[in-house]
């Protein structure tokens, strides 16, 4: 058998292994690879007489058992007739140019999560000397990460012409495009926390300008991307994944940004920022709730996602958690003298009371989704690293921040200590995911054909 070099073009003919159903790979340098994972863990072996499932659903269900067995136990065969098994550790290594073709938008889940970590460090209820300096260091590192990834993404588009449109229109990778703006949202809020000194008029106006610019751009993204999806893709309910929520996530975080910056703005600017933030937060949560209906329907009819994608279920934790956080933050950011009718009836104190009530309501929904995701992941942990693992960090950061805000409002010291423990667990999760991320890059488990978000495998 002849060795396969990194520069050898791969066959595009169908692949088959005798006696094995291990997912295998054939690809060219210019076309994306399509890999089918099983959609769910439920059995559909029998159908009532007189009923027929769709061909797509039947195909997916029929392939499920073999795929799961091979993902669990692997396959000793790795090269047959010039074909490559993408799960074979001895598969050929690729050069940086070929690997950059598979550098996807999902990489921005890394700075998104790192920025959330810096915010969590700042919000810790039990500070110790040097903790804020650690948070500042994480903030600076996040800026570097974001900048490097931006240049890397631009390099991909320059090296592989046509990748920009393909990345946005791809039925899976396209949904990760909003993570770029989520990273920007964490940078804006972290900048307010760590880099804007009190009473610096110029920087206060700069952060206000950044807020309004972010609102406009993310509104365009929310409308534009969903319009494109509605016009160009046809998804079945059984393929529904939490990533469908991502296009509305950036505009929703406008409310979170408003909750952070409003109390540092002049009164004449604070109220419009809060109103805009509340509007955006309401839009984001409303769309997310509609998506939740599809998500529950998918789980009821098709079962849990394939184990490799179950960490993505933590994305469902984010919308209600960040909304609860935004409610409290925006209410506290309103001027203390606010009184709508100047009669003392609807004043800032009443608004803050209702904000706490709404936050409790939404926090409970986040807790439920968190529990569903934890059970799903623990019952069948993923074997291979995917960038979707970062969903175990960023949405849960919002959940912990919302818990801290509620505990501060009720001045409950016991809950504050619980949030400290939750923060330690999140830090451990971040380190675990980051380690596996770096390892996956080194051993070419990601940025490799068939292993990234540019593959349709839901």
Short mmCIF file of C-alpha atoms in Angstrom, two decimals:
data_model
loop_
_atom_site.label_atom_id
_atom_site.label_comp_id
_atom_site.label_asym_id
_atom_site.label_seq_id
_atom_site.Cartn_x
_atom_site.Cartn_y
_atom_site.Cartn_z
CA UNK A 1 0.00 0.00 0.00
CA UNK A 2 1.38 3.36 -0.98
CA UNK A 3 1.64 6.05 1.71
CA UNK A 4 -0.68 9.00 1.41
CA UNK A 5 0.95 12.40 1.50
CA UNK A 6 -0.64 15.61 2.70
CA UNK A 7 -0.72 16.96 -0.84
CA UNK A 8 -2.33 13.91 -2.45
CA UNK A 9 -5.85 14.67 -3.72
CA UNK A 10 -8.43 12.44 -2.16
CA UNK A 11 -10.94 10.41 -4.06
CA UNK A 12 -14.49 11.61 -4.28
CA UNK A 13 -15.83 8.12 -4.96
CA UNK A 14 -18.15 6.43 -2.46
CA UNK A 15 -16.43 4.83 0.52
CA UNK A 16 -17.10 1.43 2.00
CA UNK A 17 -15.37 -0.74 4.54
CA UNK A 18 -16.06 -4.46 4.61
CA UNK A 19 -17.81 -5.39 7.80
CA UNK A 20 -17.67 -1.88 9.25
CA UNK A 21 -19.85 1.21 9.26
CA UNK A 22 -17.21 3.52 10.66
CA UNK A 23 -17.72 7.06 9.27
CA UNK A 24 -15.11 7.56 6.58
CA UNK A 25 -14.07 10.51 4.56
CA UNK A 26 -13.47 11.50 0.99
CA UNK A 27 -12.93 15.08 0.00
CA UNK A 28 -11.39 17.51 -2.38
CA UNK A 29 -9.73 20.78 -1.50
CA UNK A 30 -12.60 22.84 -2.85
CA UNK A 31 -15.80 21.22 -1.69
CA UNK A 32 -17.17 20.70 1.84
CA UNK A 33 -17.57 17.21 3.16
CA UNK A 34 -20.94 15.94 4.29
CA UNK A 35 -21.05 13.56 7.23
CA UNK A 36 -24.21 12.10 8.68
CA UNK A 37 -24.40 11.46 12.42
CA UNK A 38 -27.41 9.80 13.99
CA UNK A 39 -29.95 12.38 14.97
CA UNK A 40 -31.20 10.82 18.15
CA UNK A 41 -30.83 8.06 20.66
CA UNK A 42 -34.38 6.71 20.35
CA UNK A 43 -35.25 3.50 18.53
CA UNK A 44 -37.60 3.60 15.55
CA UNK A 45 -37.37 -0.08 14.65
CA UNK A 46 -41.10 -0.61 14.31
CA UNK A 47 -43.85 1.43 12.74
CA UNK A 48 -47.57 0.87 13.09
CA UNK A 49 -49.20 -0.79 10.09
CA UNK A 50 -50.22 1.67 7.43
CA UNK A 51 -47.70 4.33 8.43
CA UNK A 52 -44.57 5.33 6.58
CA UNK A 53 -41.80 7.66 7.79
CA UNK A 54 -40.06 10.09 5.52
CA UNK A 55 -37.07 8.75 3.56
CA UNK A 56 -34.70 11.16 5.33
CA UNK A 57 -35.89 10.17 8.78
CA UNK A 58 -35.75 6.46 7.87
CA UNK A 59 -32.22 6.83 6.54
CA UNK A 60 -31.08 8.64 9.65
CA UNK A 61 -32.70 6.09 11.95
CA UNK A 62 -31.24 3.18 9.97
CA UNK A 63 -27.70 4.48 10.20
CA UNK A 64 -27.88 5.32 13.90
CA UNK A 65 -26.91 2.00 15.45
CA UNK A 66 -23.87 1.41 13.26
CA UNK A 67 -22.57 4.93 13.71
CA UNK A 68 -22.90 4.81 17.47
CA UNK A 69 -21.12 1.45 17.64
CA UNK A 70 -18.23 2.69 15.56
CA UNK A 71 -17.93 5.96 17.43
CA UNK A 72 -17.74 3.98 20.62
CA UNK A 73 -15.29 1.26 19.57
CA UNK A 74 -13.54 2.66 16.52
CA UNK A 75 -12.22 0.60 13.61
CA UNK A 76 -8.84 -1.01 13.17
CA UNK A 77 -8.85 -0.46 9.44
CA UNK A 78 -7.76 2.98 8.37
CA UNK A 79 -6.66 2.98 4.76
CA UNK A 80 -8.29 1.06 1.95
CA UNK A 81 -7.92 1.94 -1.68
CA UNK A 82 -6.80 5.52 -1.00
CA UNK A 83 -9.74 6.36 1.27
CA UNK A 84 -9.30 7.94 4.68
CA UNK A 85 -11.12 7.18 7.92
CA UNK A 86 -11.42 10.57 9.58
CA UNK A 87 -11.48 8.98 13.04
CA UNK A 88 -8.27 7.06 12.48
CA UNK A 89 -5.43 8.65 14.52
CA UNK A 90 -3.04 7.54 11.76
CA UNK A 91 -4.85 9.50 9.08
CA UNK A 92 -2.56 11.78 7.03
CA UNK A 93 -1.61 15.16 8.46
CA UNK A 94 -2.52 18.28 6.53
CA UNK A 95 -0.64 21.53 6.00
CA UNK A 96 -1.71 24.84 7.46
CA UNK A 97 -3.23 26.10 4.19
CA UNK A 98 -5.52 23.07 3.90
CA UNK A 99 -6.44 23.27 7.57
CA UNK A 100 -7.32 26.97 7.35
CA UNK A 101 -10.05 25.99 4.91
CA UNK A 102 -11.81 24.49 7.94
CA UNK A 103 -11.27 27.38 10.35
CA UNK A 104 -14.92 28.15 11.11
CA UNK A 105 -16.93 30.91 12.78
CA UNK A 106 -17.42 28.58 15.75
CA UNK A 107 -13.88 29.49 16.86
CA UNK A 108 -15.31 32.73 18.23
CA UNK A 109 -16.97 30.74 20.99
CA UNK A 110 -13.49 30.86 22.59
CA UNK A 111 -13.24 34.67 23.05
CA UNK A 112 -16.96 34.72 23.82
CA UNK A 113 -16.37 32.36 26.75
CA UNK A 114 -13.13 34.05 27.83
CA UNK A 115 -14.88 37.41 27.93
CA UNK A 116 -17.66 35.91 30.01
CA UNK A 117 -15.05 34.56 32.43
CA UNK A 118 -13.54 38.03 32.88
CA UNK A 119 -16.99 39.43 33.68
CA UNK A 120 -17.62 36.64 36.17
CA UNK A 121 -14.34 37.37 37.93
CA UNK A 122 -15.30 41.04 38.26
CA UNK A 123 -18.73 40.15 39.70
CA UNK A 124 -17.48 37.72 42.34
CA UNK A 125 -19.18 38.42 45.68
CA UNK A 126 -16.13 37.34 47.68
CA UNK A 127 -13.15 39.24 46.39
CA UNK A 128 -9.56 38.75 47.52
CA UNK A 129 -6.48 40.88 46.84
CA UNK A 130 -5.36 40.46 43.26
CA UNK A 131 -8.61 38.97 41.93
CA UNK A 132 -9.49 42.07 39.93
CA UNK A 133 -5.96 42.06 38.50
CA UNK A 134 -6.51 38.47 37.40
CA UNK A 135 -9.74 39.56 35.75
CA UNK A 136 -7.90 42.40 34.00
CA UNK A 137 -5.32 39.91 32.73
CA UNK A 138 -8.09 37.65 31.36
CA UNK A 139 -9.65 40.70 29.69
CA UNK A 140 -6.36 41.60 27.96
CA UNK A 141 -5.82 37.99 26.90
CA UNK A 142 -9.33 37.95 25.46
CA UNK A 143 -8.58 41.01 23.34
CA UNK A 144 -5.51 39.24 21.98
CA UNK A 145 -7.45 36.05 21.29
CA UNK A 146 -10.21 37.95 19.50
CA UNK A 147 -7.71 39.86 17.37
CA UNK A 148 -5.76 36.73 16.42
CA UNK A 149 -8.91 34.83 15.50
CA UNK A 150 -10.17 37.75 13.40
CA UNK A 151 -6.94 37.80 11.40
CA UNK A 152 -7.06 34.00 11.10
CA UNK A 153 -10.58 34.16 9.71
CA UNK A 154 -9.55 36.84 7.21
CA UNK A 155 -6.61 34.63 6.22
CA UNK A 156 -9.01 31.80 5.49
CA UNK A 157 -11.03 34.00 3.18
CA UNK A 158 -7.92 35.26 1.36
CA UNK A 159 -6.44 31.78 0.98
CA UNK A 160 -9.68 30.15 -0.14
CA UNK A 161 -11.73 32.41 -2.35
CA UNK A 162 -15.45 31.92 -2.01
CA UNK A 163 -15.24 30.69 1.58
CA UNK A 164 -16.80 33.84 2.98
CA UNK A 165 -20.15 33.33 1.28
CA UNK A 166 -19.99 29.57 1.81
CA UNK A 167 -19.38 30.05 5.53
CA UNK A 168 -22.40 32.33 5.89
CA UNK A 169 -24.73 30.22 3.75
CA UNK A 170 -23.70 26.83 5.12
CA UNK A 171 -26.66 25.19 6.92
CA UNK A 172 -24.55 24.49 9.99
CA UNK A 173 -21.54 26.81 10.09
CA UNK A 174 -23.68 29.81 9.17
CA UNK A 175 -25.45 29.65 12.51
CA UNK A 176 -22.13 30.26 14.27
CA UNK A 177 -21.55 33.59 12.49
CA UNK A 178 -23.30 35.49 15.36
CA UNK A 179 -20.66 34.25 17.83
CA UNK A 180 -18.39 36.91 16.34
CA UNK A 181 -20.77 39.60 17.62
CA UNK A 182 -21.27 37.83 20.93
CA UNK A 183 -17.51 38.12 21.39
CA UNK A 184 -17.78 41.85 20.68
CA UNK A 185 -20.54 42.11 23.30
CA UNK A 186 -18.28 40.59 25.96
CA UNK A 187 -15.49 42.98 24.93
CA UNK A 188 -17.76 46.02 25.30
CA UNK A 189 -19.00 44.97 28.73
CA UNK A 190 -15.52 43.95 29.89
CA UNK A 191 -14.11 47.25 28.68
CA UNK A 192 -16.70 49.06 30.77
CA UNK A 193 -15.74 47.00 33.81
CA UNK A 194 -11.96 47.11 33.49
CA UNK A 195 -10.92 50.00 31.25
CA UNK A 196 -13.35 52.91 31.67
CA UNK A 197 -12.44 55.08 34.68
CA UNK A 198 -15.18 56.87 36.56
CA UNK A 199 -16.13 60.35 35.35
CA UNK A 200 -14.10 60.15 32.14
CA UNK A 201 -16.48 62.00 29.84
CA UNK A 202 -14.77 61.10 26.57
CA UNK A 203 -14.69 57.37 27.29
CA UNK A 204 -18.26 57.41 28.61
CA UNK A 205 -19.39 58.82 25.27
CA UNK A 206 -17.21 56.29 23.44
CA UNK A 207 -18.82 53.34 25.19
CA UNK A 208 -22.26 54.83 24.51
CA UNK A 209 -21.41 55.09 20.81
CA UNK A 210 -20.22 51.49 20.81
CA UNK A 211 -23.53 50.43 22.36
CA UNK A 212 -25.70 52.14 19.75
CA UNK A 213 -23.51 50.87 16.93
CA UNK A 214 -23.75 47.35 18.31
CA UNK A 215 -27.56 47.58 18.51
CA UNK A 216 -27.85 48.63 14.87
CA UNK A 217 -25.45 46.00 13.52
CA UNK A 218 -26.89 43.10 15.52
CA UNK A 219 -30.45 44.03 14.55
CA UNK A 220 -29.37 43.80 10.92
CA UNK A 221 -27.78 40.42 11.64
CA UNK A 222 -30.90 39.12 13.40
CA UNK A 223 -33.24 40.14 10.58
CA UNK A 224 -30.85 39.37 7.73
CA UNK A 225 -29.68 35.94 8.82
CA UNK A 226 -33.11 34.60 9.69
CA UNK A 227 -34.48 35.98 6.40
CA UNK A 228 -31.72 34.15 4.54
CA UNK A 229 -32.39 30.92 6.44
CA UNK A 230 -36.13 31.12 5.79
CA UNK A 231 -35.57 31.67 2.07
CA UNK A 232 -32.73 29.23 1.39
CA UNK A 233 -32.88 26.30 3.81
CA UNK A 234 -35.42 23.64 4.62
CA UNK A 235 -34.86 22.03 8.01
CA UNK A 236 -36.79 19.16 9.48
CA UNK A 237 -37.91 19.28 13.09
CA UNK A 238 -35.76 16.23 13.87
CA UNK A 239 -32.62 18.25 12.95
CA UNK A 240 -33.40 21.16 15.29
CA UNK A 241 -30.41 22.19 17.39
CA UNK A 242 -29.91 25.05 19.91
CA UNK A 243 -27.66 26.79 17.37
CA UNK A 244 -30.85 27.99 15.70
CA UNK A 245 -31.11 30.49 18.57
CA UNK A 246 -27.70 32.05 17.88
CA UNK A 247 -28.75 34.67 15.27
CA UNK A 248 -31.00 36.39 17.83
CA UNK A 249 -28.46 36.10 20.67
CA UNK A 250 -26.31 39.17 19.78
CA UNK A 251 -29.23 41.62 19.71
CA UNK A 252 -30.48 40.11 22.96
CA UNK A 253 -27.15 40.85 24.66
CA UNK A 254 -27.74 44.53 23.92
CA UNK A 255 -29.84 44.42 27.07
CA UNK A 256 -26.94 42.94 29.01
CA UNK A 257 -24.62 45.66 27.73
CA UNK A 258 -27.22 48.29 28.71
CA UNK A 259 -27.41 46.82 32.22
CA UNK A 260 -23.64 47.26 32.61
CA UNK A 261 -23.19 50.75 31.15
CA UNK A 262 -26.45 52.51 32.07
CA UNK A 263 -25.50 53.41 35.64
CA UNK A 264 -22.30 55.10 34.39
CA UNK A 265 -24.11 57.29 31.85
CA UNK A 266 -25.61 60.75 32.41
CA UNK A 267 -29.32 60.66 33.25
CA UNK A 268 -30.29 62.08 29.87
CA UNK A 269 -28.52 59.15 28.18
CA UNK A 270 -29.22 56.39 30.69
CA UNK A 271 -32.99 56.18 30.13
CA UNK A 272 -32.80 55.79 26.29
CA UNK A 273 -30.11 53.14 26.75
CA UNK A 274 -32.29 51.22 29.21
CA UNK A 275 -35.34 51.45 26.94
CA UNK A 276 -33.33 50.25 23.94
CA UNK A 277 -31.77 47.49 26.02
CA UNK A 278 -35.15 46.33 27.27
CA UNK A 279 -36.54 46.31 23.73
CA UNK A 280 -33.64 44.24 22.42
CA UNK A 281 -33.75 41.90 25.39
CA UNK A 282 -37.47 41.37 24.88
CA UNK A 283 -36.98 40.66 21.18
CA UNK A 284 -34.24 38.14 21.88
CA UNK A 285 -36.13 36.32 24.61
CA UNK A 286 -39.34 36.19 22.55
CA UNK A 287 -37.61 34.58 19.58
CA UNK A 288 -35.75 32.22 21.92
CA UNK A 289 -39.04 31.10 23.49
CA UNK A 290 -40.41 30.34 20.02
CA UNK A 291 -37.28 28.30 19.34
CA UNK A 292 -37.75 26.50 22.66
CA UNK A 293 -41.09 25.18 21.36
CA UNK A 294 -39.27 23.60 18.40
CA UNK A 295 -36.50 22.33 20.67
CA UNK A 296 -38.92 20.57 23.01
CA UNK A 297 -40.83 19.17 20.02
CA UNK A 298 -37.60 17.82 18.59
CA UNK A 299 -36.62 16.23 21.90
CA UNK A 300 -40.06 14.66 22.30
CA UNK A 301 -40.25 13.28 18.75
CA UNK A 302 -36.64 12.47 17.87
CA UNK A 303 -34.92 12.17 21.23
CA UNK A 304 -31.71 13.73 22.45
CA UNK A 305 -29.07 14.82 19.93
CA UNK A 306 -26.13 12.59 19.12
CA UNK A 307 -23.75 12.51 22.07
CA UNK A 308 -21.12 14.52 20.14
CA UNK A 309 -23.47 17.52 20.10
CA UNK A 310 -25.15 17.27 23.50
CA UNK A 311 -22.98 20.01 25.09
CA UNK A 312 -24.80 22.38 22.73
CA UNK A 313 -27.93 21.92 24.84
CA UNK A 314 -26.39 24.35 27.33
CA UNK A 315 -27.12 27.12 24.81
CA UNK A 316 -30.73 26.92 25.99
CA UNK A 317 -29.59 28.13 29.41
CA UNK A 318 -28.38 31.47 28.03
CA UNK A 319 -31.45 33.48 26.91
CA UNK A 320 -33.46 33.42 30.17
CA UNK A 321 -30.29 33.72 32.29
CA UNK A 322 -28.94 36.77 30.50
CA UNK A 323 -32.44 38.29 30.46
CA UNK A 324 -32.74 37.87 34.23
CA UNK A 325 -29.32 39.49 34.61
CA UNK A 326 -30.31 42.33 32.29
CA UNK A 327 -33.62 42.98 34.08
CA UNK A 328 -31.91 43.58 37.40
CA UNK A 329 -28.99 45.50 35.92
CA UNK A 330 -31.12 47.84 33.84
CA UNK A 331 -33.53 48.51 36.71
CA UNK A 332 -30.61 49.37 39.00
CA UNK A 333 -29.08 51.49 36.24
CA UNK A 334 -32.07 53.79 36.01
CA UNK A 335 -31.74 57.19 37.73
CA UNK A 336 -33.01 57.15 41.32
CA UNK A 337 -35.17 60.18 40.53
CA UNK A 338 -37.08 58.47 37.73
CA UNK A 339 -40.85 58.87 38.10
CA UNK A 340 -42.89 58.47 34.93
CA UNK A 341 -45.92 60.54 35.97
CA UNK A 342 -44.23 62.45 38.80
CA UNK A 343 -46.87 61.07 41.17
CA UNK A 344 -44.82 58.48 43.01
CA UNK A 345 -46.83 55.57 41.61
CA UNK A 346 -44.70 54.14 38.78
CA UNK A 347 -41.29 55.09 40.05
CA UNK A 348 -37.89 53.45 39.97
CA UNK A 349 -38.57 51.46 43.15
CA UNK A 350 -41.61 49.74 41.64
CA UNK A 351 -39.68 49.04 38.44
CA UNK A 352 -36.88 47.42 40.43
CA UNK A 353 -39.36 45.26 42.31
CA UNK A 354 -40.92 43.94 39.12
CA UNK A 355 -37.46 43.41 37.64
CA UNK A 356 -36.60 41.10 40.52
CA UNK A 357 -39.88 39.20 40.11
CA UNK A 358 -39.28 38.72 36.38
CA UNK A 359 -35.67 37.73 37.00
CA UNK A 360 -36.71 34.97 39.42
CA UNK A 361 -39.20 33.65 36.90
CA UNK A 362 -36.57 33.48 34.14
CA UNK A 363 -33.83 32.15 36.42
CA UNK A 364 -35.99 29.10 37.13
CA UNK A 365 -36.32 28.43 33.39
CA UNK A 366 -32.54 28.59 33.05
CA UNK A 367 -32.17 26.17 35.93
CA UNK A 368 -34.49 23.69 34.20
CA UNK A 369 -32.57 23.83 30.92
CA UNK A 370 -29.31 23.52 32.85
CA UNK A 371 -30.56 20.34 34.48
CA UNK A 372 -31.72 18.89 31.15
CA UNK A 373 -28.32 19.58 29.58
CA UNK A 374 -26.35 18.15 32.51
CA UNK A 375 -28.34 14.91 32.49
CA UNK A 376 -28.03 14.59 28.70
CA UNK A 377 -24.25 15.08 28.68
CA UNK A 378 -23.55 12.87 31.68
CA UNK A 379 -25.71 10.05 30.32
CA UNK A 380 -23.67 9.91 27.11
CA UNK A 381 -20.52 12.09 27.17
CA UNK A 382 -18.99 13.14 23.85
CA UNK A 383 -15.87 11.32 22.73
CA UNK A 384 -14.41 13.79 20.25
CA UNK A 385 -13.81 17.48 20.80
CA UNK A 386 -16.04 19.95 18.99
CA UNK A 387 -16.07 23.72 19.32
CA UNK A 388 -19.64 23.35 20.58
CA UNK A 389 -18.12 22.30 23.91
CA UNK A 390 -17.74 26.00 24.68
CA UNK A 391 -21.50 26.03 25.17
CA UNK A 392 -20.72 24.51 28.57
CA UNK A 393 -19.03 27.80 29.53
CA UNK A 394 -20.62 30.97 28.14
CA UNK A 395 -24.36 30.32 28.76
CA UNK A 396 -23.56 29.01 32.23
CA UNK A 397 -21.62 32.20 32.91
CA UNK A 398 -24.88 34.10 32.42
CA UNK A 399 -26.65 31.67 34.73
CA UNK A 400 -24.11 32.23 37.50
CA UNK A 401 -24.12 36.02 37.01
CA UNK A 402 -27.93 36.04 37.26
CA UNK A 403 -27.72 33.98 40.46
CA UNK A 404 -25.19 36.45 41.92
CA UNK A 405 -27.45 39.39 41.03
CA UNK A 406 -30.47 37.79 42.71
CA UNK A 407 -28.45 36.86 45.79
CA UNK A 408 -27.19 40.45 46.03
CA UNK A 409 -30.74 41.80 45.79
CA UNK A 410 -31.90 39.53 48.61
CA UNK A 411 -28.62 39.93 50.51
CA UNK A 412 -28.47 36.17 50.97
CA UNK A 413 -24.94 35.29 52.04
CA UNK A 414 -25.51 31.53 51.79
CA UNK A 415 -26.50 31.78 48.11
CA UNK A 416 -23.53 34.06 47.47
CA UNK A 417 -21.22 31.33 48.75
CA UNK A 418 -23.01 28.86 46.50
CA UNK A 419 -22.28 31.14 43.54
CA UNK A 420 -18.63 31.17 44.55
CA UNK A 421 -18.61 27.38 44.31
CA UNK A 422 -20.44 27.56 40.97
CA UNK A 423 -17.80 30.00 39.71
CA UNK A 424 -15.01 27.62 40.69
CA UNK A 425 -16.77 24.81 38.81
CA UNK A 426 -17.11 27.06 35.76
CA UNK A 427 -13.41 27.93 35.90
CA UNK A 428 -12.59 24.22 36.01
CA UNK A 429 -14.90 23.65 33.04
CA UNK A 430 -13.21 26.47 31.12
CA UNK A 431 -9.78 24.97 31.75
CA UNK A 432 -10.99 21.50 30.75
CA UNK A 433 -12.53 22.71 27.48
CA UNK A 434 -9.53 24.95 26.72
CA UNK A 435 -7.11 22.04 27.23
CA UNK A 436 -9.11 19.81 24.91
CA UNK A 437 -9.39 22.64 22.40
CA UNK A 438 -5.62 23.10 22.24
CA UNK A 439 -5.07 19.33 22.11
CA UNK A 440 -7.58 18.96 19.27
CA UNK A 441 -5.73 21.58 17.24
CA UNK A 442 -2.36 19.92 17.81
CA UNK A 443 -3.47 16.38 16.93
CA UNK A 444 -5.66 17.67 14.08
CA UNK A 445 -8.96 16.58 15.57
CA UNK A 446 -10.35 19.93 14.40
CA UNK A 447 -9.45 22.12 11.45
CA UNK A 448 -9.56 18.88 9.50
CA UNK A 449 -12.02 17.82 6.78
CA UNK A 450 -15.12 16.27 8.25
CA UNK A 451 -14.35 17.30 11.84
CA UNK A 452 -15.60 20.90 11.99
CA UNK A 453 -18.77 22.94 11.72
CA UNK A 454 -18.54 23.09 7.93
CA UNK A 455 -20.01 19.55 7.87
CA UNK A 456 -23.71 18.75 7.99
CA UNK A 457 -23.80 16.10 10.70
CA UNK A 458 -26.97 16.85 12.68
#
